[in-house]
Coordinates of C-alpha atoms in Angstrom, one line a residue:
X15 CA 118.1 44.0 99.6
X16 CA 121.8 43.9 100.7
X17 CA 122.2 47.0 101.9
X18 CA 119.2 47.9 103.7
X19 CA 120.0 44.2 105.4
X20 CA 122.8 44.9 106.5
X21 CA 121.7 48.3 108.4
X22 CA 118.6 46.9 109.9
X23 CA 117.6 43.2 110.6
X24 CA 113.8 42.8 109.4
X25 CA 111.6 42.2 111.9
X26 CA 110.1 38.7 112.6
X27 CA 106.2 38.2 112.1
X28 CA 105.4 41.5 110.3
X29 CA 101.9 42.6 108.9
X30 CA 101.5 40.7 105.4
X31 CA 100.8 45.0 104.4
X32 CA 103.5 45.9 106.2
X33 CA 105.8 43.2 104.3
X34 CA 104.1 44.4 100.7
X35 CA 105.5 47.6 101.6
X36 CA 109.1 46.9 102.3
X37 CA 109.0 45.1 99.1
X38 CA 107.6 47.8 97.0
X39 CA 110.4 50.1 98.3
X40 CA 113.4 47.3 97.8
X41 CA 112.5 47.0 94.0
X42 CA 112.6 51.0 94.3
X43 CA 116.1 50.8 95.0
X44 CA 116.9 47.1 93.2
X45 CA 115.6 49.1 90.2
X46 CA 117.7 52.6 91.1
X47 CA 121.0 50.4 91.2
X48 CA 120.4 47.9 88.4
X49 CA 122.9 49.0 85.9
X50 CA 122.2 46.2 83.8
X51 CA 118.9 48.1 82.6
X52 CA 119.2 51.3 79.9
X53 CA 118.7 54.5 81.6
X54 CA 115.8 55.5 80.2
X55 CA 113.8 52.1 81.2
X56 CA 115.3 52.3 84.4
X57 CA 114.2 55.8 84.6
X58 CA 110.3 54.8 83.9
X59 CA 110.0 51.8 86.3
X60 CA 111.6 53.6 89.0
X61 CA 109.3 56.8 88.2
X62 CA 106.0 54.5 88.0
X63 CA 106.9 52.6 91.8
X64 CA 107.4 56.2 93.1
X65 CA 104.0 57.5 91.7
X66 CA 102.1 54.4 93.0
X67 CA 103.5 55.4 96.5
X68 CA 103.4 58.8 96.3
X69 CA 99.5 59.8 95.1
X70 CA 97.9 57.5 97.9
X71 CA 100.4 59.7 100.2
X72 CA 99.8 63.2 99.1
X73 CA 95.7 62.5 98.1
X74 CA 94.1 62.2 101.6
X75 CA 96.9 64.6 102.9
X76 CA 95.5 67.4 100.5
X77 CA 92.0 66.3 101.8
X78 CA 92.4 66.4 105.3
X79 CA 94.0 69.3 105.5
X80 CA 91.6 71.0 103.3
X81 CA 89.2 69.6 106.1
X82 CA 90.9 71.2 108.8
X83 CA 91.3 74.5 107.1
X84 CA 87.3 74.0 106.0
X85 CA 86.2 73.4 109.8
X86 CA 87.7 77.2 110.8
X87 CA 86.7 78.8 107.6
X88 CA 83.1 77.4 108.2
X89 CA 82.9 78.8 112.2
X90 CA 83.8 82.4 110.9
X91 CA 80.8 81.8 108.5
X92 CA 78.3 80.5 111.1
X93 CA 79.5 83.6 113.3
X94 CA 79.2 86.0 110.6
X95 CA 75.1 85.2 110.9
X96 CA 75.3 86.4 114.5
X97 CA 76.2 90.1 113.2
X98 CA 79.2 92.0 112.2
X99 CA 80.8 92.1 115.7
X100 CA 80.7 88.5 116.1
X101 CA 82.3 87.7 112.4
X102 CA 85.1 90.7 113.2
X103 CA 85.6 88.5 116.6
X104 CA 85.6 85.0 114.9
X105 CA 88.3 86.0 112.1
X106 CA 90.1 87.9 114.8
X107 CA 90.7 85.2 117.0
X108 CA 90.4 82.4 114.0
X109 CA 93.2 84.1 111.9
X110 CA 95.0 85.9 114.9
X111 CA 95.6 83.9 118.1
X112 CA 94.1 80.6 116.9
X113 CA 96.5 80.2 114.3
X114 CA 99.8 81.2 116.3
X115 CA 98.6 77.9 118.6
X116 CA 98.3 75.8 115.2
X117 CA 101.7 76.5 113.7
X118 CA 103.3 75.9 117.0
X119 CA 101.8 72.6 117.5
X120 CA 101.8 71.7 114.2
X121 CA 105.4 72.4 113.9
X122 CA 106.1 70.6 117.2
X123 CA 104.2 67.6 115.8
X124 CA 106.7 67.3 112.7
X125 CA 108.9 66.1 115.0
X126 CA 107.2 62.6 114.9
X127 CA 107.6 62.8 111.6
X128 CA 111.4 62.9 111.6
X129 CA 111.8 60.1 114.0
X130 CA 108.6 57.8 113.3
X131 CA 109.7 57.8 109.5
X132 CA 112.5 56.7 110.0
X133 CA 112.1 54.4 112.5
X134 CA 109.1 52.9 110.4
X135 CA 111.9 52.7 107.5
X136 CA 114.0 51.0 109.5
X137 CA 111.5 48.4 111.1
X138 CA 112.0 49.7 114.5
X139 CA 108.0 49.6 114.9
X140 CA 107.9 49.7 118.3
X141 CA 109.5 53.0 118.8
X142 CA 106.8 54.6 117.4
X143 CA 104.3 54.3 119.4
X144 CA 107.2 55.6 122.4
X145 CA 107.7 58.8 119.7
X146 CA 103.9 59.3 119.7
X147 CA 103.5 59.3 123.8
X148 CA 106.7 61.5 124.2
X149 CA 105.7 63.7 121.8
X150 CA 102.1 64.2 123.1
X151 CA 103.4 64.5 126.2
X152 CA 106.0 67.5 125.6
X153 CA 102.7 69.1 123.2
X154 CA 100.4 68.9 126.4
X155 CA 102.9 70.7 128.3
X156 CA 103.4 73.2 125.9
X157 CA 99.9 73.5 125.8
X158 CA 99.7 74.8 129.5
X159 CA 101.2 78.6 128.5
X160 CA 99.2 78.7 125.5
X161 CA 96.5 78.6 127.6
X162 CA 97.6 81.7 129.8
X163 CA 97.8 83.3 126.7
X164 CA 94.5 82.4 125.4
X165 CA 93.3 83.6 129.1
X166 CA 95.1 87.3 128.0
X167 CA 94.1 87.6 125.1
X168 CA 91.7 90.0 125.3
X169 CA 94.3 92.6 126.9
X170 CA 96.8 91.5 124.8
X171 CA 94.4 92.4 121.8
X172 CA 93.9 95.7 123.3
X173 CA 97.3 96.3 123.3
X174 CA 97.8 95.9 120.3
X175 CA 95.0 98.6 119.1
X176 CA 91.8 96.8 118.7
X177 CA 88.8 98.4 119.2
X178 CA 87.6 97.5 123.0
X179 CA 84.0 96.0 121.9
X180 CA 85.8 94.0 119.0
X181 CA 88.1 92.6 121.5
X182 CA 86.3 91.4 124.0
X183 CA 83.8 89.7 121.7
X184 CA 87.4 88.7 120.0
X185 CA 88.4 86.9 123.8
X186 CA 85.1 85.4 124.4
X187 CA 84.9 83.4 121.3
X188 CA 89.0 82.3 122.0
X189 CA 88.1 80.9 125.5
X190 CA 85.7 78.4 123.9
X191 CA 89.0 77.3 122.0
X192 CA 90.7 76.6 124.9
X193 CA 90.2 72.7 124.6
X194 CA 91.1 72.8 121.3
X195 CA 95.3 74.0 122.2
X196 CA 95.0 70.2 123.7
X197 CA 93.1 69.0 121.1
X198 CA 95.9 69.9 118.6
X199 CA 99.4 68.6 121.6
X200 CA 97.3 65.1 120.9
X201 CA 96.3 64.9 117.0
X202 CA 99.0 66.1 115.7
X203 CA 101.7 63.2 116.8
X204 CA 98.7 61.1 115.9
X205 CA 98.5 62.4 112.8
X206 CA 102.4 62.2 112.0
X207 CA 102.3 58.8 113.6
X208 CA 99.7 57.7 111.1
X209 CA 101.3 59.2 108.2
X210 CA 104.9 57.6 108.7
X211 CA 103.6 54.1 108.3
X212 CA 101.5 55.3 105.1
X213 CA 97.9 55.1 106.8
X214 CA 96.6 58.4 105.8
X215 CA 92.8 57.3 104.4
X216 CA 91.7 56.7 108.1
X217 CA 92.2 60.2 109.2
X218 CA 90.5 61.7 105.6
X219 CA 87.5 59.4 106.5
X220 CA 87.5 60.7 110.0
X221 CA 88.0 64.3 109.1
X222 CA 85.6 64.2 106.7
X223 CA 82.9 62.2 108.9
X224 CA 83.4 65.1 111.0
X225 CA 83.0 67.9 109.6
X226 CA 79.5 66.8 108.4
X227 CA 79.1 66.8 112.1
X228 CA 81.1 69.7 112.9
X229 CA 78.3 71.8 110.9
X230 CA 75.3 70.4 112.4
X231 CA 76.4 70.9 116.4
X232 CA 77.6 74.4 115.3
X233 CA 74.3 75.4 114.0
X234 CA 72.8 73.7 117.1
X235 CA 74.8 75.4 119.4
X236 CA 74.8 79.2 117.5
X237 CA 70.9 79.5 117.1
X238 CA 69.1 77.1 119.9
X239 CA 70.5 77.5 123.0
X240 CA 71.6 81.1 121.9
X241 CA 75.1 80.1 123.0
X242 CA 76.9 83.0 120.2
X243 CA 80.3 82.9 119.5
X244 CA 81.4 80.5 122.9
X245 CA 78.8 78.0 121.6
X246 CA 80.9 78.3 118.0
X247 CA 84.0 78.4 119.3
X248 CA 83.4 75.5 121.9
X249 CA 81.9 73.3 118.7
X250 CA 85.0 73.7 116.8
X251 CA 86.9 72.4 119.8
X252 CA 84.3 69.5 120.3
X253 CA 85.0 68.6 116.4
X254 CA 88.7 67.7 116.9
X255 CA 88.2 66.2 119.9
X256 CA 86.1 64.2 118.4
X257 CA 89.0 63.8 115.1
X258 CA 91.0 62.6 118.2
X259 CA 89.2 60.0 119.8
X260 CA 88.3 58.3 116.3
X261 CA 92.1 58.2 115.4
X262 CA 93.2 57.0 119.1
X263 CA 90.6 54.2 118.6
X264 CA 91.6 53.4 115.0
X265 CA 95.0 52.8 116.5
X266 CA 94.1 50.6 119.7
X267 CA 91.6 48.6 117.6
X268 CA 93.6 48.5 114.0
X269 CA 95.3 45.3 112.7
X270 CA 97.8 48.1 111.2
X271 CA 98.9 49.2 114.0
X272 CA 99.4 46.3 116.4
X273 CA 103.1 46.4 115.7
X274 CA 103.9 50.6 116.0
X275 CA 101.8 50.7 119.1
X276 CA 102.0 48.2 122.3
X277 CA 100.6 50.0 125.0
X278 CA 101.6 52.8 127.5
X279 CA 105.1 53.1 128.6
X280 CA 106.9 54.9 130.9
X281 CA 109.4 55.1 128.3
X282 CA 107.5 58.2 126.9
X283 CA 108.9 60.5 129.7
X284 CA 112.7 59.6 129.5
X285 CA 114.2 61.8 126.9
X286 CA 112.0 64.6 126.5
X287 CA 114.6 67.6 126.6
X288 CA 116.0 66.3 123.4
X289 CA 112.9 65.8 122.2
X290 CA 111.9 69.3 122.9
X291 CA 114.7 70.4 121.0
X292 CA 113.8 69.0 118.0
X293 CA 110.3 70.0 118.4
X294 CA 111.1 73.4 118.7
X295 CA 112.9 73.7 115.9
X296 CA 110.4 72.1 113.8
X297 CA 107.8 74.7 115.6
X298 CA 110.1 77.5 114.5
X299 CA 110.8 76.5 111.2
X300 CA 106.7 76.8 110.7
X301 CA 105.4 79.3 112.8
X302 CA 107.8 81.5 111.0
X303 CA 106.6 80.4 107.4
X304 CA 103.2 81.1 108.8
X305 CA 103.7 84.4 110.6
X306 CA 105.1 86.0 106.9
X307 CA 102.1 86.5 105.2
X308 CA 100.6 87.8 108.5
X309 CA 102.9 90.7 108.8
X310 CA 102.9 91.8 105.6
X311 CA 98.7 92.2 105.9
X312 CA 99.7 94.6 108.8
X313 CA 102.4 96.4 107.2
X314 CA 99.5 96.8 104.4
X315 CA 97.2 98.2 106.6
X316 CA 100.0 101.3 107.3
X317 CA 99.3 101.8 103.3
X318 CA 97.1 105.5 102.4
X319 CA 94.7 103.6 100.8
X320 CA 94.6 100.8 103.2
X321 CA 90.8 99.6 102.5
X322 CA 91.5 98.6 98.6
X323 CA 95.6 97.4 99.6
X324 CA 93.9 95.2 102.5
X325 CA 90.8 93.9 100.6
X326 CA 93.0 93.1 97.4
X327 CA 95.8 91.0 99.3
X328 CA 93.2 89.5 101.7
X329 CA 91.7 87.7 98.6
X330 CA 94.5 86.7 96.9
X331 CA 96.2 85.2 99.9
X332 CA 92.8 83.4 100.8
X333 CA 93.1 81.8 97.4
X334 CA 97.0 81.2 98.0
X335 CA 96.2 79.5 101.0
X336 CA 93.9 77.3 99.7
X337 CA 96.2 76.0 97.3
X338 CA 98.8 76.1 99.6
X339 CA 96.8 73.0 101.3
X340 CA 97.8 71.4 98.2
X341 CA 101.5 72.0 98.4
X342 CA 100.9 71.1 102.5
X343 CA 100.0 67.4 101.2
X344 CA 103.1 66.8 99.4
X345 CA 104.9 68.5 101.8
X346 CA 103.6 65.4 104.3
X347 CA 103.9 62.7 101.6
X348 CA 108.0 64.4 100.6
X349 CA 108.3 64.0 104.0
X350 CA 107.1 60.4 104.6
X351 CA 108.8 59.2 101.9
X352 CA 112.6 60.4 102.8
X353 CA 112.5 59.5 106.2
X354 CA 111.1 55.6 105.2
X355 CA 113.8 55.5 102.9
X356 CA 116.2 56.8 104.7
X357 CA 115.3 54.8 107.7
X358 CA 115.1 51.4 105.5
X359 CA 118.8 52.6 104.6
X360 CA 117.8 53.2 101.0
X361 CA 119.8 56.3 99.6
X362 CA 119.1 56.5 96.1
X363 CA 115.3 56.0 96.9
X364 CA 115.3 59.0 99.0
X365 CA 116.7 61.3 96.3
X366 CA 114.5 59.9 93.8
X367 CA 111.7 60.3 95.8
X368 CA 112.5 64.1 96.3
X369 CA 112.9 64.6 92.5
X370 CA 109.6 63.3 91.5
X371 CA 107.4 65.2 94.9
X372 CA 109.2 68.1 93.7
X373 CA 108.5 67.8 89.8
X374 CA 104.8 66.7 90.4
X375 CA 104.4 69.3 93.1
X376 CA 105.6 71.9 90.7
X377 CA 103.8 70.5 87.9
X378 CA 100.5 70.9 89.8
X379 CA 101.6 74.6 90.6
X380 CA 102.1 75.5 87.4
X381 CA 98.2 74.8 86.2
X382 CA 96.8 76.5 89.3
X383 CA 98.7 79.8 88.4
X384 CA 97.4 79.4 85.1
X385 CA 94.1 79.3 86.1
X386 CA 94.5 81.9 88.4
X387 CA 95.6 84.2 85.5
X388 CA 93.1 83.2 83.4
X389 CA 90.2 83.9 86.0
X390 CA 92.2 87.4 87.1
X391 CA 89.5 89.5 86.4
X392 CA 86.7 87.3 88.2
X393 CA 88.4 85.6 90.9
X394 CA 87.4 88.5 93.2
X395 CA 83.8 88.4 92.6
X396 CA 83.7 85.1 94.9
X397 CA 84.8 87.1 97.8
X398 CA 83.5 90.7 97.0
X399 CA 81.3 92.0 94.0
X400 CA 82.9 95.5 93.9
X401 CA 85.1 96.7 90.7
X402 CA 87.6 98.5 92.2
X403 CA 88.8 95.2 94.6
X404 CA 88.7 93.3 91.3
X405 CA 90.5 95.4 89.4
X406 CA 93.5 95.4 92.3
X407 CA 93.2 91.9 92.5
X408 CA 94.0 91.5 88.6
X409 CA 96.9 93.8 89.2
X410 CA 98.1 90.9 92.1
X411 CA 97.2 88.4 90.2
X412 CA 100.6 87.7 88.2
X413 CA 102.4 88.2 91.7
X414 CA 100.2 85.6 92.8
X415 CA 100.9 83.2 90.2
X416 CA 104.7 83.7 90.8
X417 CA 103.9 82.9 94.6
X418 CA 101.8 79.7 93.8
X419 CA 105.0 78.2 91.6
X420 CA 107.3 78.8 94.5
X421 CA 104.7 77.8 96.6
X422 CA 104.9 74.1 94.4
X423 CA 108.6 73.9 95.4
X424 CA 109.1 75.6 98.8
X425 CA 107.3 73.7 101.5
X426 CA 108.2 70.4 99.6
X427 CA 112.0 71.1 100.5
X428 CA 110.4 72.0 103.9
X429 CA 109.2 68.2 104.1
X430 CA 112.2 67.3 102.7
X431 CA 114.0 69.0 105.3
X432 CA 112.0 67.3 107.9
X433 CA 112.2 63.8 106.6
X434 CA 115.9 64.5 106.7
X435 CA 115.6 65.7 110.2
X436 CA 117.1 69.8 108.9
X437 CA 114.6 71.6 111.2
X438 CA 116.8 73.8 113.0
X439 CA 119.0 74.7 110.2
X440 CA 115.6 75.7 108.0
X441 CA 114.5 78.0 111.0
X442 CA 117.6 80.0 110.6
X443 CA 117.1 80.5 107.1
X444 CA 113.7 80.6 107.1
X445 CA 114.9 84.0 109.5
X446 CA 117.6 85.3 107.2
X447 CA 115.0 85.1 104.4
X448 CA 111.9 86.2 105.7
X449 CA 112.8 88.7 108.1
X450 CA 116.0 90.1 107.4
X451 CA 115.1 90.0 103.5
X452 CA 111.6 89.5 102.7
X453 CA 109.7 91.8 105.0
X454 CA 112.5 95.2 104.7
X455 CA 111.8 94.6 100.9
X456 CA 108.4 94.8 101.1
X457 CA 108.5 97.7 103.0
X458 CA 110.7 99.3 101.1
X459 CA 108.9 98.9 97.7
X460 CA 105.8 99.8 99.6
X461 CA 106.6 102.7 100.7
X462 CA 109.7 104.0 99.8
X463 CA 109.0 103.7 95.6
X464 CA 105.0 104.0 96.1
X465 CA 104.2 100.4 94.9
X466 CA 101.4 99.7 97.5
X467 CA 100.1 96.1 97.8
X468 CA 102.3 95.1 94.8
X469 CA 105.6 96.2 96.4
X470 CA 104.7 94.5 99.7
X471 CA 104.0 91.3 97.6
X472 CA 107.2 91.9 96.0
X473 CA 108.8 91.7 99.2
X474 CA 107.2 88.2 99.8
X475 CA 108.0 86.2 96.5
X476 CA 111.9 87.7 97.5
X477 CA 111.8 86.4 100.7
X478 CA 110.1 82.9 99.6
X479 CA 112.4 82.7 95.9
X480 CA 115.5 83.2 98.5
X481 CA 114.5 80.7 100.9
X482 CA 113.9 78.0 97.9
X483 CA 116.9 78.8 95.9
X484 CA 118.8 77.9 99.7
X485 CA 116.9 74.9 100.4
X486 CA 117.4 73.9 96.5
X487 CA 121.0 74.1 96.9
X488 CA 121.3 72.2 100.2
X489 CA 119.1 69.4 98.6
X490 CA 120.7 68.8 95.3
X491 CA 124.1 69.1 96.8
X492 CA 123.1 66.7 99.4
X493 CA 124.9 63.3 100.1
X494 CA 122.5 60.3 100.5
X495 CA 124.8 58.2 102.4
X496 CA 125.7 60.1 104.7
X497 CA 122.1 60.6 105.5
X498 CA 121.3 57.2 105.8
X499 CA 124.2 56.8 108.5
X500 CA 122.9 59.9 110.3
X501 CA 119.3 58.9 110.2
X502 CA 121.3 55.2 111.5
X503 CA 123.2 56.7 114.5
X504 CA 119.9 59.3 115.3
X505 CA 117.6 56.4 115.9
X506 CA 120.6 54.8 118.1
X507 CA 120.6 57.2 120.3
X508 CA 116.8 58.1 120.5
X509 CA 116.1 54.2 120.9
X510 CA 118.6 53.9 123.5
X511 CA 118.3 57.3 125.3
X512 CA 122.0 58.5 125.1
X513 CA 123.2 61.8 125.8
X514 CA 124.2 62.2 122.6
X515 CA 121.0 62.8 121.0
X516 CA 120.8 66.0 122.0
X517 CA 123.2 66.6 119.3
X518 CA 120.4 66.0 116.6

């Protein structure tokens, strides 16, 4: 296709799947730009390439995330078999401390996604595998104060009004995690380094593979040796250690990936400042998504009748972020997609592509909040079996369903934004939205006009509609061209190590 060859020269001797690829996306754009075709036809055939590249994107995403979030859920039910203590600890330092260190590194990681998209789009295949070492590199670092705070975290729980036996049960079960923090500053550039050249069902095989193993060392280590909640803890961080290795291996020994990764360099530690830059403002953008929901449980718990309040929202975000794994795949695939295309230097493709993740994202959101209201009055009784928390959580229920539509939009722009390479301009408004808006409201409507857990939830759809309505805006008014040029000049710089890319 002319304009992508004139951006970037194809390289010589490419995978035969590799070429497949690039021609599956140049008929994308051939198709976007053919005039000569009606609208409507043109409209199909573009829709039906899209889809075929799409599904096999968002799929295994969905899967392994689901995996992931499956691994943690299934510790604080192995614990919870140790006694009341030991499942208080587990969810305490599973949906507390753990969680802070998976955001950060998980929003650290997305900056491979930026750059190895592109770069992938743009042929550039050996930069990757110099984005994947810098990046685990700057994630292993960061992962040296996470583990000072992991070491503190039994004061710092204290300080924050735990009970002292809760706590320390609380820390012990966090220092078996400690491996884990470096678990995550290695998979997840692997992960992001997989996913911008498309591979995605090796990791769903490997997650999967290992989770069946996941449950057998836990119970193993939980009721032989009598290890209690470091024995759980310590399994979990053996189980992505394990997700590690297998991906590593799949990459040193895969036919796929003998172009995107040629070995060690010292290339990896030239350039990091900028890097961290980037990273950080992919960290912020997430951990700041992710802290939201967390908040406004502890603002709940400041409630008069916090028991019902905090029972009622704990199951309804549960089932939100379960589905929210869903709108987490197509947030990977949105953002696979633009950065290829942008990369390869094909605009129209790009915007397409966000227009269909988007509409089948928010396609998918729409039947889970009907089912959700449909199943109001008995979704509780998977969680609970008493009447009052189901009653509550039929009253939530509607403000759930609004929060699972946004939910089909929101993180998609997110992956938009990081295909793009926005980061640090969604942090800010993912600030102005959340904390400045979303959090006073709920507190307000809480408390102020005696709405409870509704008013609080209130609060969070404002937040989250404001945020998408921003990010909508910035999207649809966005130029294509221009961010082909910028995604041009950023993997200029990155490739050559200029001072300018600190300016990304």
């Amino acid at each position: 296709m002319e304009t992508r060859s004139e951006l970037h020269e194809p390289i010589l001797g490419s995978l035969h799947e590799s070429t497949e690829h690039y021609e599956v996306k140049s008929e994308l754009e051939k198709v976007l730009t053919d005039t000569q075709l009606p609208y409507f036809k043109r409209l199909r055939i573009a829709s039906w390439i899209e889809l075929k590249l799409l599904f096999p994107l968002a799929g295994p995403a969905v899967f392994v995330y689901m995996i992931n979030n499956f691994m943690s859920q299934s510790t604080r039910v192995f614990a919870g078999h140790l006694g009341n203590l030991e499942l208080a600890a587990a969810s305490l330092g599973n949906g507390g401390i753990q969680l802070f260190a998976y955001g950060l590194m998980l929003g650290m990681g997305s900056a491979v996604e930026t750059l190895c998209g592109q770069a992938y789009g743009a042929h550039r295949n050996e930069m990757l595998g110099i984005y994947l070492q810098r990046a685990i590199v700057v994630l292993t670092l960061t992962a040296i104060p996470m583990t000072v705070i992991y070491l503190l975290s039994k004061p710092a729980l204290l300080l924050l009004g735990e009970p002292k036996k809760v706590a320390s049960a609380a820390a012990v079960f966090v220092y078996g995690l400690i491996p884990q923090i470096f678990a995550y500053a290695v998979n997840f550039p692997i992960q992001k380094f997989l996913q911008a050249q498309s591979i995605v069902y090796p990791s769903a095989i490997i997650s999967a593979a290992t989770l069946g193993v996941h449950l057998l060392v836990t119970w193993v280590a939980l009721f032989k040796p009598g290890m209690g909640l470091v024995g759980a803890s310590l399994a979990l961080s053996l189980s992505w250690w394990i997700i590690v290795v297998a991906q590593f291996v799949y990459i040193v020994k895969s036919d796929r990936c003998k172009e995107t990764w040629t070995g060690f360099s010292l290339q990896a530690f030239s350039g990091l400042w900028p890097f961290v830059k980037l990273s950080a403002g992919s960290a912020v953008m997430l951990c700041l998504e992710t802290w939201y929901s967390q908040i406004l449980i502890l603002i709940a718990g400041l409630l008069d009748n916090p028991e019902i309040a905090l029972d009622s929202l704990a199951v309804c975000l549960s089932i939100n972020g379960l589905m929210f794994m869903v709108s987490v795949g197509f947030n990977a695939a949105a953002s696979v997609r633009v950065s290829n295309e942008l990369g390869a230097g094909n605009p129209k493709s790009a915007e397409f592509s966000v227009f269909i993740v988007n509409l089948v994202s928010f396609i998918i959101a729409v039947i889970e909040a009907a089912v959700v209201l449909a199943l109001r009055h008995l979704i509780s009784y998977a969680f609970t079996s008493g009447e009052t928390v189901a009653d509550a959580v039929a009253e939530l229920s509607p403000f759930l369903g609004i929060t699972l539509i946004l939910n089909g939009i929101q993180p998609v722009l997110s992956g938009v934004a990081v295909g793009c390479g926005w980061q640090a301009f969604v942090a800010y408004v993912n600030v102005g939205c959340y904390y400045v808006v979303g959090i006073p409201l709920g507190f307000l409507l809480g408390f102020k006009f005696d709405l409870g857990a509704k008013g609080i939830w209130c609060g969070m759809i404002g937040g989250t509609l404001m945020q998408t309505m921003i990010l909508l805006w910035v999207t649809i008014r966005t130029n294509w061209n221009e961010e082909v040029e910028k995604a041009r000049m950023r993997l200029n710089c990155w490739e050559n190590n200029e001072p300018q890319e600190a300016k990304i």
